[in-house]
Coordinates of C-alpha atoms in Angstrom, one line a residue:
Chain A
M28 CA -35.9 -21.9 -78.0
R29 CA -36.1 -24.7 -80.5
R30 CA -37.3 -22.3 -83.2
D31 CA -34.4 -20.0 -82.7
G32 CA -31.8 -22.7 -82.2
I33 CA -31.1 -21.9 -78.6
S34 CA -30.0 -24.6 -76.2
M35 CA -29.3 -24.4 -72.5
S36 CA -26.1 -26.4 -73.3
R37 CA -24.5 -23.0 -74.1
Y38 CA -24.2 -22.5 -70.3
P39 CA -22.2 -24.4 -67.7
E40 CA -24.5 -27.1 -66.2
A41 CA -24.9 -25.4 -62.8
F42 CA -25.8 -22.1 -64.4
A43 CA -28.4 -23.8 -66.6
R44 CA -29.9 -25.8 -63.7
S45 CA -30.3 -22.7 -61.7
A46 CA -32.7 -21.3 -64.4
Q47 CA -34.6 -24.6 -64.6
F48 CA -37.2 -26.2 -62.3
E49 CA -38.2 -29.8 -62.5
N50 CA -36.4 -30.1 -65.9
E51 CA -38.3 -27.2 -67.4
T52 CA -36.4 -24.1 -68.5
L53 CA -37.9 -21.0 -67.0
G54 CA -35.3 -18.4 -68.0
F55 CA -31.7 -17.6 -68.9
P56 CA -28.9 -17.1 -66.4
L57 CA -27.9 -13.5 -67.4
R58 CA -25.5 -13.0 -64.5
A59 CA -23.9 -16.0 -62.8
H60 CA -21.0 -16.7 -60.5
P61 CA -18.6 -19.5 -59.7
Q62 CA -16.5 -19.5 -56.5
L63 CA -12.7 -18.9 -56.6
L64 CA -10.0 -18.5 -54.0
F65 CA -8.4 -15.1 -54.1
Y66 CA -5.1 -14.6 -52.4
R67 CA -2.3 -12.1 -51.9
K68 CA 0.4 -12.8 -54.5
D69 CA 2.9 -10.8 -52.5
L70 CA 2.5 -13.1 -49.5
I71 CA 1.6 -16.4 -51.0
P72 CA 3.9 -17.5 -53.9
S73 CA 2.0 -20.7 -54.5
P74 CA -1.7 -20.9 -53.6
P75 CA -3.1 -23.9 -51.7
R76 CA -4.8 -26.7 -53.7
T77 CA -6.4 -28.4 -50.8
W78 CA -7.9 -27.3 -47.5
D79 CA -5.2 -29.2 -45.7
E80 CA -2.6 -27.2 -47.6
L81 CA -4.5 -24.0 -46.8
V82 CA -4.4 -24.8 -43.1
T83 CA -0.6 -25.5 -43.2
L84 CA 0.0 -22.3 -45.2
G85 CA -2.3 -20.3 -42.9
K86 CA -0.2 -21.4 -39.8
E87 CA 3.0 -20.4 -41.6
L88 CA 1.5 -17.1 -42.5
K89 CA 0.5 -16.4 -38.9
Q90 CA 4.1 -16.8 -38.0
S91 CA 5.6 -14.8 -40.8
N92 CA 3.0 -12.1 -41.0
P93 CA 1.2 -11.9 -37.6
E94 CA -0.5 -8.6 -38.5
I95 CA -2.6 -10.3 -41.3
S96 CA -5.1 -13.0 -40.8
P97 CA -4.6 -15.9 -43.2
L98 CA -8.3 -16.5 -44.3
A99 CA -11.3 -14.2 -44.4
L100 CA -14.4 -16.5 -43.9
Y101 CA -17.9 -15.5 -43.1
F102 CA -19.7 -17.5 -40.5
N103 CA -22.4 -15.0 -39.5
N104 CA -25.9 -15.9 -40.5
D105 CA -27.1 -12.7 -42.0
G106 CA -30.4 -14.0 -43.5
N107 CA -28.9 -14.7 -46.9
R108 CA -27.4 -18.0 -45.9
Q109 CA -23.9 -16.8 -47.0
N110 CA -22.3 -19.0 -44.4
L111 CA -23.4 -22.1 -46.3
F112 CA -21.5 -21.1 -49.4
I113 CA -18.2 -22.6 -48.4
W114 CA -19.8 -25.3 -46.2
L115 CA -21.4 -26.8 -49.4
N116 CA -17.9 -27.3 -50.8
F117 CA -17.0 -29.5 -47.9
L118 CA -20.3 -31.3 -47.8
W119 CA -20.5 -32.2 -51.5
A120 CA -16.8 -33.0 -51.7
A121 CA -17.3 -35.5 -48.8
G122 CA -20.0 -37.2 -50.9
A123 CA -22.8 -36.0 -48.6
D124 CA -25.7 -33.7 -49.6
I125 CA -28.3 -31.4 -48.1
F126 CA -31.3 -33.6 -48.7
N127 CA -32.0 -37.3 -49.3
P128 CA -34.2 -38.2 -52.3
D129 CA -37.2 -38.3 -49.8
W130 CA -36.3 -34.8 -48.6
T131 CA -35.2 -35.8 -45.2
A132 CA -32.0 -34.2 -44.0
A133 CA -28.9 -35.8 -45.5
W134 CA -26.2 -33.6 -43.8
T135 CA -26.4 -35.8 -40.7
S136 CA -24.6 -38.7 -42.5
E137 CA -21.2 -39.4 -40.9
E138 CA -19.5 -38.0 -43.9
G139 CA -21.6 -34.9 -43.7
L140 CA -21.0 -34.3 -40.0
Q141 CA -17.3 -34.8 -40.4
A142 CA -17.2 -32.4 -43.4
T143 CA -19.1 -29.8 -41.3
A144 CA -16.8 -30.4 -38.3
D145 CA -13.7 -29.9 -40.6
Y146 CA -15.2 -26.7 -42.1
I147 CA -15.9 -25.3 -38.6
A148 CA -12.4 -26.4 -37.4
L149 CA -10.8 -23.9 -39.8
H150 CA -11.9 -21.3 -37.2
T151 CA -12.2 -23.2 -33.9
V152 CA -9.3 -25.6 -34.1
H153 CA -6.8 -24.5 -36.7
E154 CA -7.5 -20.8 -36.1
V155 CA -6.4 -19.9 -39.6
T156 CA -9.4 -17.7 -40.2
N157 CA -9.7 -14.0 -39.3
P158 CA -10.7 -13.8 -35.6
N159 CA -13.7 -11.6 -36.7
S160 CA -15.0 -14.2 -39.1
L161 CA -17.8 -15.0 -36.7
A162 CA -19.1 -11.5 -37.1
F163 CA -18.3 -11.3 -40.8
V164 CA -20.9 -11.6 -43.6
E165 CA -19.5 -12.0 -47.1
Q166 CA -19.2 -8.2 -47.6
D167 CA -17.2 -7.8 -44.3
A168 CA -14.8 -10.5 -45.4
R169 CA -14.3 -8.8 -48.8
Q170 CA -13.6 -5.5 -47.0
S171 CA -11.1 -7.3 -44.8
F172 CA -9.3 -8.6 -47.8
M173 CA -9.4 -5.3 -49.6
Q174 CA -8.1 -3.4 -46.5
G175 CA -5.1 -5.8 -46.3
N176 CA -6.3 -7.5 -43.1
S177 CA -6.7 -11.0 -44.5
A178 CA -4.5 -12.8 -47.0
M179 CA -7.0 -15.2 -48.7
I180 CA -10.8 -15.2 -49.3
P181 CA -13.0 -17.8 -51.1
V182 CA -15.7 -15.8 -52.8
W183 CA -17.5 -15.1 -56.1
W184 CA -15.5 -14.1 -59.1
W185 CA -17.3 -10.9 -59.7
A186 CA -15.4 -9.4 -56.7
Y187 CA -12.1 -9.5 -58.6
S188 CA -12.1 -6.0 -60.1
G189 CA -13.1 -4.5 -56.8
F190 CA -10.1 -6.1 -55.1
Y191 CA -7.7 -3.9 -56.9
N192 CA -9.9 -0.9 -57.6
P193 CA -8.0 2.0 -55.9
D194 CA -11.4 3.6 -54.9
T195 CA -12.3 0.7 -52.8
S196 CA -9.2 -1.3 -52.0
T197 CA -5.7 -0.8 -50.6
L198 CA -4.4 -3.6 -52.9
S199 CA -2.9 -3.3 -56.4
K200 CA -3.6 -5.6 -59.2
E201 CA -0.1 -7.1 -58.8
Q202 CA -1.0 -8.2 -55.3
V203 CA -4.2 -10.0 -56.1
G204 CA -4.2 -13.6 -57.4
F205 CA -6.9 -16.2 -57.9
T206 CA -7.2 -19.9 -58.2
G207 CA -9.8 -22.7 -58.1
M208 CA -11.4 -23.6 -54.8
P209 CA -9.3 -26.0 -52.6
S210 CA -10.3 -29.6 -52.7
Y211 CA -11.4 -31.6 -49.7
R212 CA -10.6 -35.2 -49.4
G213 CA -9.2 -35.2 -53.0
R214 CA -12.4 -33.7 -54.5
T215 CA -13.5 -30.3 -55.5
K216 CA -17.2 -29.5 -55.8
T217 CA -18.1 -25.9 -55.7
Y218 CA -21.4 -23.9 -55.3
A219 CA -22.6 -21.7 -58.1
I220 CA -25.2 -19.0 -58.1
S221 CA -27.1 -17.2 -60.9
M222 CA -29.6 -14.5 -61.6
P223 CA -32.0 -15.9 -64.2
F224 CA -34.2 -13.6 -66.3
S225 CA -37.5 -14.9 -67.4
I226 CA -40.7 -13.7 -69.2
S227 CA -43.7 -13.3 -67.0
S228 CA -46.7 -15.4 -68.1
H229 CA -48.8 -12.3 -67.5
S230 CA -46.7 -10.3 -70.1
R231 CA -48.9 -8.8 -72.9
N232 CA -45.9 -8.6 -75.2
Q233 CA -44.4 -12.0 -74.9
D234 CA -42.9 -12.0 -78.4
A235 CA -41.2 -8.7 -77.9
A236 CA -40.0 -9.8 -74.5
W237 CA -38.5 -12.9 -76.1
E238 CA -36.7 -10.8 -78.7
F239 CA -35.3 -8.6 -75.9
L240 CA -34.2 -11.6 -73.8
K241 CA -32.6 -13.2 -76.9
W242 CA -30.6 -10.0 -77.5
L243 CA -29.7 -9.6 -73.9
S244 CA -28.5 -13.1 -73.5
N245 CA -26.7 -13.5 -76.8
P246 CA -23.1 -14.8 -76.7
D247 CA -21.6 -11.9 -78.6
L248 CA -22.9 -9.4 -76.1
D249 CA -21.8 -11.7 -73.3
K250 CA -18.2 -11.6 -74.7
K251 CA -18.4 -7.8 -75.5
N252 CA -19.3 -7.0 -71.9
A253 CA -16.2 -8.8 -70.7
V254 CA -13.8 -7.4 -73.2
E255 CA -14.8 -3.7 -73.5
R256 CA -13.0 -1.4 -71.1
E257 CA -14.7 1.9 -71.9
V258 CA -18.2 2.9 -72.7
K259 CA -18.9 6.5 -73.8
G260 CA -15.7 7.6 -72.2
E261 CA -16.4 6.0 -68.9
P262 CA -14.0 3.2 -67.9
I263 CA -15.7 -0.2 -67.1
V264 CA -14.3 -3.5 -65.8
N265 CA -16.4 -6.7 -65.9
N266 CA -15.2 -10.2 -65.9
V267 CA -18.6 -11.9 -65.5
V268 CA -19.7 -14.1 -68.4
T269 CA -22.2 -16.9 -68.6
H270 CA -21.7 -18.7 -71.9
I271 CA -19.2 -21.5 -72.2
T272 CA -17.9 -19.9 -75.4
S273 CA -17.0 -16.8 -73.4
L274 CA -15.4 -18.8 -70.6
T275 CA -13.1 -20.6 -73.0
D276 CA -12.5 -17.6 -75.3
P277 CA -8.8 -16.6 -75.5
E278 CA -9.7 -12.9 -76.1
V279 CA -12.0 -12.8 -73.1
N280 CA -9.3 -14.6 -70.9
A281 CA -6.6 -12.3 -72.2
A282 CA -8.6 -9.2 -71.2
N283 CA -9.3 -10.6 -67.7
D284 CA -6.0 -12.2 -66.6
G285 CA -7.4 -15.7 -67.4
I286 CA -10.0 -15.6 -64.6
Q287 CA -12.6 -17.3 -67.0
T288 CA -10.3 -20.3 -67.4
A289 CA -10.1 -20.7 -63.6
A290 CA -13.9 -20.2 -63.4
W291 CA -14.6 -22.8 -66.0
D292 CA -12.5 -25.2 -64.1
S293 CA -14.4 -24.4 -60.9
L294 CA -17.7 -24.9 -62.7
K295 CA -16.9 -28.3 -64.1
E296 CA -18.1 -29.9 -60.9
S297 CA -20.5 -27.5 -59.3
G298 CA -23.9 -27.6 -57.7
I299 CA -26.7 -25.3 -56.7
M300 CA -28.9 -25.0 -53.6
P301 CA -32.2 -26.9 -53.4
Q302 CA -35.1 -25.5 -55.5
I303 CA -38.0 -26.1 -53.2
P304 CA -40.3 -23.4 -51.6
E305 CA -39.3 -24.5 -48.1
W306 CA -35.6 -24.1 -48.8
P307 CA -35.3 -20.5 -47.3
E308 CA -36.6 -21.7 -44.0
V309 CA -34.5 -24.9 -43.9
G310 CA -31.5 -23.0 -45.2
D311 CA -31.9 -20.3 -42.4
I312 CA -32.0 -23.1 -39.8
L313 CA -28.8 -24.6 -41.2
S314 CA -27.2 -21.1 -41.4
A315 CA -28.0 -20.5 -37.7
A316 CA -26.6 -23.9 -36.8
I317 CA -23.4 -23.2 -38.6
A318 CA -23.1 -19.8 -36.9
D319 CA -23.6 -21.4 -33.5
A320 CA -21.2 -24.1 -34.3
A321 CA -18.5 -21.7 -35.3
A322 CA -19.1 -19.8 -32.1
G323 CA -18.0 -22.9 -30.2
G324 CA -21.2 -25.0 -30.1
N325 CA -21.3 -28.7 -30.5
V326 CA -21.3 -29.4 -34.3
R327 CA -22.9 -32.8 -34.1
E328 CA -25.7 -31.7 -31.7
L329 CA -26.5 -28.5 -33.6
M330 CA -26.6 -30.3 -37.0
L331 CA -28.8 -33.1 -35.7
A332 CA -31.1 -30.6 -34.1
A333 CA -31.3 -28.7 -37.4
A334 CA -32.1 -31.9 -39.2
E335 CA -34.9 -32.6 -36.8
R336 CA -36.4 -29.2 -37.3
S337 CA -36.0 -29.5 -41.1
D338 CA -37.7 -32.9 -41.2
R339 CA -40.6 -31.5 -39.1
I340 CA -41.0 -28.5 -41.3
L341 CA -40.9 -30.5 -44.6
R342 CA -43.3 -33.0 -43.1
R343 CA -45.7 -30.3 -42.3
A344 CA -45.3 -28.8 -45.8
G345 CA -46.2 -32.3 -47.2
R346 CA -42.8 -32.6 -48.9
I347 CA -41.9 -35.6 -46.7
K348 CA -44.6 -38.2 -46.9
Chain B
M26 CA -80.5 17.3 -39.9
R27 CA -80.5 16.8 -36.2
D28 CA -77.3 17.6 -34.3
D29 CA -76.9 14.1 -32.9
R30 CA -76.9 12.7 -36.4
L31 CA -74.7 15.4 -37.8
K32 CA -71.9 14.6 -35.3
Y33 CA -71.8 11.0 -36.5
L34 CA -71.6 12.2 -40.1
F35 CA -68.6 14.3 -39.2
V36 CA -66.7 11.4 -37.6
L37 CA -67.7 8.9 -40.3
P38 CA -64.6 9.6 -42.7
A39 CA -62.2 9.1 -39.8
V40 CA -64.0 5.9 -38.7
A41 CA -64.0 4.7 -42.3
V42 CA -60.2 5.3 -42.5
V43 CA -59.5 3.5 -39.2
F44 CA -61.7 0.6 -40.3
A45 CA -60.0 0.3 -43.6
T46 CA -56.4 0.6 -42.3
A47 CA -56.7 -1.1 -38.9
V48 CA -59.9 -3.0 -38.3
W49 CA -60.2 -4.8 -41.6
P50 CA -56.5 -5.8 -41.8
L51 CA -56.7 -7.1 -38.3
A52 CA -59.8 -9.1 -39.0
E53 CA -58.3 -10.4 -42.2
S54 CA -55.1 -11.5 -40.5
L55 CA -57.2 -13.3 -37.8
R56 CA -59.0 -15.2 -40.6
L57 CA -55.6 -16.0 -42.3
S58 CA -54.2 -17.3 -39.0
F59 CA -56.6 -20.2 -39.2
T60 CA -55.6 -21.2 -42.8
V61 CA -52.6 -22.8 -44.5
G62 CA -51.9 -19.4 -46.0
R63 CA -48.7 -20.3 -48.0
L64 CA -47.7 -17.6 -50.4
N65 CA -45.6 -19.9 -52.5
R66 CA -48.4 -22.3 -53.4
P67 CA -51.3 -21.9 -55.7
G68 CA -54.8 -21.3 -54.4
F69 CA -53.9 -19.0 -51.5
P70 CA -55.0 -19.2 -48.7
Q71 CA -55.4 -22.9 -49.6
G72 CA -57.6 -24.2 -46.8
Y73 CA -58.9 -24.0 -43.2
L74 CA -56.6 -25.4 -40.6
G75 CA -58.4 -24.5 -37.3
L76 CA -56.0 -23.9 -34.5
E77 CA -53.1 -25.8 -36.1
N78 CA -50.9 -22.7 -36.7
Y79 CA -51.2 -21.8 -33.1
L80 CA -50.5 -25.3 -31.9
W81 CA -47.5 -25.5 -34.2
A82 CA -46.1 -22.4 -32.6
F83 CA -46.6 -23.6 -29.1
F84 CA -45.6 -27.3 -29.4
E85 CA -43.5 -27.8 -32.5
E86 CA -41.4 -24.6 -33.0
P87 CA -38.5 -24.0 -30.6
A88 CA -37.7 -20.9 -32.7
F89 CA -41.0 -19.4 -31.6
W90 CA -40.2 -19.8 -27.9
N91 CA -36.7 -18.6 -28.5
S92 CA -38.1 -15.3 -30.0
V93 CA -40.6 -15.0 -27.1
R94 CA -37.6 -15.3 -24.6
V95 CA -35.5 -12.8 -26.7
T96 CA -38.4 -10.3 -26.8
A97 CA -39.1 -10.6 -23.1
L98 CA -35.5 -10.1 -22.2
Y99 CA -35.1 -7.3 -24.7
T100 CA -38.3 -5.6 -23.4
F101 CA -37.2 -5.9 -19.8
A102 CA -33.7 -4.6 -20.5
T103 CA -34.6 -1.7 -22.8
V104 CA -37.5 -0.5 -20.7
S105 CA -35.7 -0.6 -17.3
L106 CA -32.5 0.9 -18.7
T107 CA -34.2 3.6 -20.8
T108 CA -36.5 4.6 -17.9
L109 CA -33.7 4.8 -15.3
I110 CA -31.3 6.8 -17.5
A111 CA -34.0 9.1 -18.7
L112 CA -35.1 9.7 -15.2
G113 CA -31.6 10.6 -14.1
L114 CA -31.2 12.9 -17.1
A115 CA -34.5 14.5 -16.5
L116 CA -33.6 15.2 -12.8
L117 CA -30.4 16.8 -14.0
L118 CA -32.1 19.0 -16.7
A119 CA -35.3 19.9 -14.9
P120 CA -33.9 22.7 -12.8
G121 CA -33.1 24.6 -15.9
G122 CA -30.1 26.7 -16.6
R123 CA -28.6 28.5 -19.6
L124 CA -27.7 25.3 -21.5
R125 CA -31.1 23.6 -21.1
G126 CA -32.6 24.7 -24.3
G127 CA -29.6 23.7 -26.4
V128 CA -29.3 20.4 -24.6
Q129 CA -33.0 19.6 -25.1
T130 CA -32.6 20.3 -28.8
L131 CA -29.6 18.1 -29.0
L132 CA -31.5 15.4 -27.1
I133 CA -34.2 15.1 -29.7
L134 CA -31.8 14.3 -32.5
P135 CA -31.4 10.5 -31.7
F136 CA -35.2 10.2 -31.4
A137 CA -35.5 11.9 -34.8
M138 CA -33.4 9.2 -36.4
S139 CA -35.2 6.2 -37.9
P140 CA -34.6 2.9 -36.1
A141 CA -33.3 1.4 -39.3
L142 CA -30.7 4.2 -39.6
I143 CA -29.7 3.6 -35.9
G144 CA -29.4 -0.1 -36.7
V145 CA -27.1 0.5 -39.7
S146 CA -25.0 3.1 -37.8
F147 CA -24.5 0.7 -34.8
R148 CA -23.6 -2.1 -37.2
F149 CA -20.9 0.1 -38.7
M150 CA -19.7 1.4 -35.3
F151 CA -19.4 -2.2 -33.9
N152 CA -17.7 -3.6 -37.1
P153 CA -14.8 -5.6 -35.7
E154 CA -12.2 -4.2 -38.1
F155 CA -13.1 -0.5 -38.5
G156 CA -15.9 0.2 -36.1
L157 CA -15.6 3.4 -34.0
F158 CA -17.2 1.9 -30.8
D159 CA -15.3 -1.3 -31.2
A160 CA -12.0 0.7 -31.2
F161 CA -13.2 2.9 -28.4
F162 CA -14.2 0.1 -26.0
G163 CA -10.9 -1.7 -27.0
F164 CA -9.0 1.5 -26.0
L165 CA -10.8 2.0 -22.7
L166 CA -10.7 -1.7 -21.8
P167 CA -7.8 -3.5 -23.6
P168 CA -9.3 -7.0 -23.1
L169 CA -12.3 -5.9 -25.2
A170 CA -10.0 -5.0 -28.1
E171 CA -10.2 -8.6 -29.4
V172 CA -13.9 -9.0 -28.9
S173 CA -16.2 -9.2 -31.9
W174 CA -19.3 -7.6 -30.4
L175 CA -21.7 -8.8 -33.1
A176 CA -20.4 -12.4 -33.2
D177 CA -21.1 -13.2 -29.6
P178 CA -24.7 -14.0 -28.8
A179 CA -24.8 -12.1 -25.4
L180 CA -22.8 -9.2 -26.7
A181 CA -24.8 -8.8 -29.9
F182 CA -27.9 -8.8 -27.8
S183 CA -26.4 -6.1 -25.6
V184 CA -25.5 -4.0 -28.7
C185 CA -29.2 -4.2 -29.7
V186 CA -30.2 -3.0 -26.3
M187 CA -27.6 -0.3 -26.4
A188 CA -28.9 1.0 -29.7
D189 CA -32.5 1.0 -28.6
V190 CA -31.7 2.7 -25.3
W191 CA -29.6 5.4 -27.0
G192 CA -32.5 6.1 -29.4
W193 CA -35.3 6.2 -26.8
I194 CA -33.6 8.1 -23.9
P195 CA -34.2 11.6 -25.3
F196 CA -37.9 11.2 -25.8
L197 CA -38.5 9.7 -22.4
T198 CA -36.2 12.4 -20.8
L199 CA -38.4 15.1 -22.3
V200 CA -41.6 13.4 -21.1
L201 CA -40.2 13.1 -17.6
I202 CA -38.9 16.7 -17.6
G203 CA -42.6 17.6 -18.3
G204 CA -43.7 15.4 -15.4
L205 CA -41.2 17.0 -13.1
A206 CA -42.4 20.4 -14.0
A207 CA -45.9 19.5 -12.8
V208 CA -44.5 18.6 -9.3
P209 CA -45.6 21.6 -7.1
R210 CA -42.6 23.7 -6.2
E211 CA -44.0 24.5 -2.7
T212 CA -43.9 20.8 -1.6
L213 CA -40.2 20.6 -2.6
E214 CA -39.4 23.9 -0.8
A215 CA -41.3 22.9 2.3
A216 CA -39.3 19.6 2.5
A217 CA -36.0 21.4 2.0
V218 CA -37.0 23.9 4.8
D219 CA -37.7 20.9 7.1
G220 CA -34.2 19.7 6.5
A221 CA -34.9 16.8 4.2
S222 CA -31.9 15.5 2.2
G223 CA -31.9 15.6 -1.6
W224 CA -32.5 11.8 -1.7
R225 CA -35.4 12.0 0.8
V226 CA -37.0 14.8 -1.2
F227 CA -36.7 12.7 -4.4
K228 CA -37.9 9.5 -2.7
D229 CA -40.8 10.9 -0.6
I230 CA -41.9 14.0 -2.6
T231 CA -40.8 13.8 -6.2
L232 CA -41.1 10.1 -7.1
P233 CA -44.6 9.6 -5.7
Q234 CA -45.9 12.5 -7.7
L235 CA -44.1 11.3 -10.8
V236 CA -45.5 7.8 -10.7
P237 CA -48.4 8.4 -13.1
V238 CA -46.0 9.8 -15.7
L239 CA -43.5 7.0 -15.1
G240 CA -46.3 4.5 -15.5
V241 CA -47.3 6.0 -18.9
V242 CA -43.6 6.0 -19.9
V243 CA -43.0 2.4 -18.9
I244 CA -46.2 1.2 -20.7
L245 CA -45.5 3.2 -23.9
K246 CA -41.9 2.0 -24.0
S247 CA -42.9 -1.6 -23.4
V248 CA -45.3 -1.5 -26.3
F249 CA -42.5 -0.2 -28.6
S250 CA -39.9 -2.7 -27.3
L251 CA -42.3 -5.6 -27.7
K252 CA -42.8 -4.8 -31.4
T253 CA -39.1 -4.0 -32.2
F254 CA -38.2 -5.0 -35.7
D255 CA -36.4 -2.5 -37.9
Q256 CA -33.4 -1.9 -35.7
V257 CA -32.7 -5.6 -35.1
Y258 CA -33.3 -6.3 -38.8
M259 CA -30.6 -3.8 -39.8
L260 CA -28.2 -4.5 -36.9
T261 CA -28.0 -8.2 -36.5
N262 CA -30.8 -9.6 -38.6
G263 CA -31.7 -11.8 -35.6
G264 CA -28.2 -13.4 -35.3
P265 CA -25.7 -14.6 -34.4
G266 CA -27.7 -17.9 -34.6
T267 CA -31.1 -16.7 -33.4
A268 CA -29.7 -14.8 -30.3
T269 CA -31.4 -11.5 -31.2
Q270 CA -34.5 -12.8 -33.1
T271 CA -37.4 -10.9 -31.7
L272 CA -41.0 -11.9 -32.3
S273 CA -41.6 -9.3 -34.9
H274 CA -38.5 -10.4 -36.8
Y275 CA -39.7 -14.0 -36.5
V276 CA -43.2 -13.0 -37.8
Y277 CA -41.6 -11.1 -40.7
F278 CA -39.2 -14.0 -41.7
N279 CA -42.1 -16.6 -41.6
G280 CA -44.5 -14.4 -43.4
L281 CA -42.6 -12.7 -46.1
K282 CA -39.4 -14.7 -46.5
Y283 CA -40.7 -18.2 -46.0
G284 CA -44.1 -17.4 -47.5
Q285 CA -46.1 -18.8 -44.5
L286 CA -48.6 -16.0 -44.1
G287 CA -51.1 -18.1 -42.2
Y288 CA -48.6 -19.2 -39.6
S289 CA -47.0 -15.7 -39.2
A290 CA -50.5 -14.2 -38.8
A291 CA -51.1 -16.7 -35.9
V292 CA -47.9 -15.6 -34.2
A293 CA -48.7 -12.0 -34.8
W294 CA -52.0 -12.5 -33.1
L295 CA -50.2 -14.2 -30.2
M296 CA -48.3 -10.9 -29.9
V297 CA -51.5 -9.0 -29.7
V298 CA -52.3 -10.5 -26.3
P299 CA -49.6 -8.6 -24.3
M300 CA -50.2 -5.6 -26.5
I301 CA -53.9 -5.4 -25.6
A302 CA -53.0 -5.8 -21.9
L303 CA -50.5 -2.9 -22.1
T304 CA -52.9 -0.8 -24.2
W305 CA -55.6 -1.3 -21.6
L306 CA -53.2 -0.3 -18.8
Y307 CA -52.1 2.7 -20.8
A308 CA -55.7 3.8 -21.4
R309 CA -56.5 3.5 -17.7
Y310 CA -53.5 5.7 -16.8
V311 CA -54.0 8.4 -19.5
F312 CA -57.8 8.7 -19.3
R313 CA -58.5 8.1 -15.7
G314 CA -58.5 11.8 -15.0
S315 CA -60.7 12.7 -17.9
R316 CA -63.8 10.6 -17.1
P317 CA -66.9 12.7 -16.6
D318 CA -67.6 10.9 -13.3
S319 CA -64.2 11.3 -11.9

C-alpha cells in the first residue's frame, strides 16, 4: 500500500475499521453501507430528526392514515443479528457500548438499559411500529415499505433503488425520500457495515491479486459504478460507493439524488460491531434477548441475563481474565 | 478360495464405505468432543479438555436445556399428531374405492418435498403481510387476523409442528395402509357378523393387530423428529428468541457458526443417547420375526 500510495484514509473511518483487525489492514471495503431513514414523501412533508419526533409523527400518522403503519422495524432474531442494527444507534448515542475494555458486558449500564428500553418502547409502548415488526427480519420490513404498508424504514442505503423499482415496489421515485438516522438524546451514532476483499496468504499469485484488487477498488471505478446508468444496453442503478471522494463528489450526488451526501453525514459518527471470534455467539444471545423484549419480556431482566451468559462465554474463551 | 472367506470379500467394499462414512466420522467426533476444538483459533483442535464440554452443556448453558425442552416437546407433538392423523387417513383410505390410487399418488407429494422447501413455503405462507395461511386463518377466525404467527413463541412453535406434520402424514399413512392390509379380513367379517360396532371392531380387532406397525411408525418418526434441523432452520431459524431452537439447530450454530466444534460434538453425542435407545427398539420390532430361532 505504501509503495502504491494507497491509504485507508480514502475511506470513511467505519468502513476502514471494518477491513482492519487490531490496527492491521487486511483488505479493502469494496462494498459498504451506512444507515439512512427512508420515508414516504407523499405522507411525511418533513422527516423526523430525532426518535422523539419520530414517535410524535408516528402517532399523528396513525390518526391520519390508519391503513399504513408508521415505522417498519425488524425485531425478529433471524440468526444474522439484524435486530441489533437500530438498537446500536440507541446504545451508542446514549454513551453506552457493547463491551467494556475488559470484554465484560457494557450494555447493562443504566444508560445502556435505558437506551434499550427506549428502543423496545417504539413497539411496546408508543406502538408506532408495524404490528408485524416482531415477525419481520430486515427483508420483510423492506417489503412492507415497498408494498406501501409502512411509511418509514431505517435501513441500508443500497435499498434505495429497489424502493422505487416498478418490478419490486408499488412506490414511485417521487414518493421515496431519505434522511440521516434520527438522533437519540441529542446525538446520532450509526452502525455501518462493509464487505472487505482481501488476498489470501495461500495465494500463489499475490502480485497479480494485488494488481486486481487495486483496479477493483480504485476511486475512478467506484465513481463510475455510481454514475453509469447503462452497461451494454442493460439499465443499471447503483448508489453504493466507498471512497470519501465519491461520497462528496457533486457528479455522483447529482446522479443519485444526493444520497451520498446524506450517507457521508451518517458515516461521520459511526461504529462497527465487535471484531472478536466470540462475537457471533454473544451477538446471537443479544439478538434473542432483544426479540424476547420486543415480544413483551422484561427488558432489564433479559439484558442482564444476556450479560451473564456473555461474560460466562467470554471467560470460558479466555477473553475475560 | 473357500466360500466362507469369499463371502467376507464380497461384503468388504460395503463395510469399508460404512466405516469411512459413518464409523470413522463418529469416532472422530467423539474424540473432538473431549477437546477445545475451536475452528476460529490456530492449532485446531487445540487441546484435551476431558469432560468439560459435557459439563459445560449440563451445568453452564441454559440454551442447551432450552433446546432439549424444545426438541422433546417438538418430538412429542409431531409424533403424536402425525401418527393419529395418519391412522385416521389410513382407515379412511384402506377400504379402497375408485379414487384411492389418485389420492395415494397425491399423498406422496408432500413427502417428496425437501424439508427445507417445506420450511421456506410455510415461512411465506405465514408471512404476516402477504401470507396465504395467515390470511386464511384470519378469514376463518377474525381474532387471528391480527396475529403474527411467527412472532409469537408458542405460535411459531405450532407452525413448525404444523409444517412437520403436513410433510410426514402421507408417508405414515401409506405405511399404515400397508399395515391395515395385513389384518386378516376374516377376523373383521366375523366380528361384524357377531354384531360388533365399528368402534369395537377397530378397538378390539384392528388396533391390536396394527400395534407392531404402529410401533415401528412411532419409533421411526421419533428418530426423525429428534434430529429435525432443515425445516426449523428455514422456517424460524430457532426464533423468536430461542422458542424453536431444536438440538440439531443448537449443534449447528455452535459448531459451524460459532466455530466451537468440540462443544458441538459433545452435544451431538448427547443426542446419540436417545437415538441409540430408539434404534435398539426399532431393531427389536423390525427384526424380531426374522431371527432363526423365532
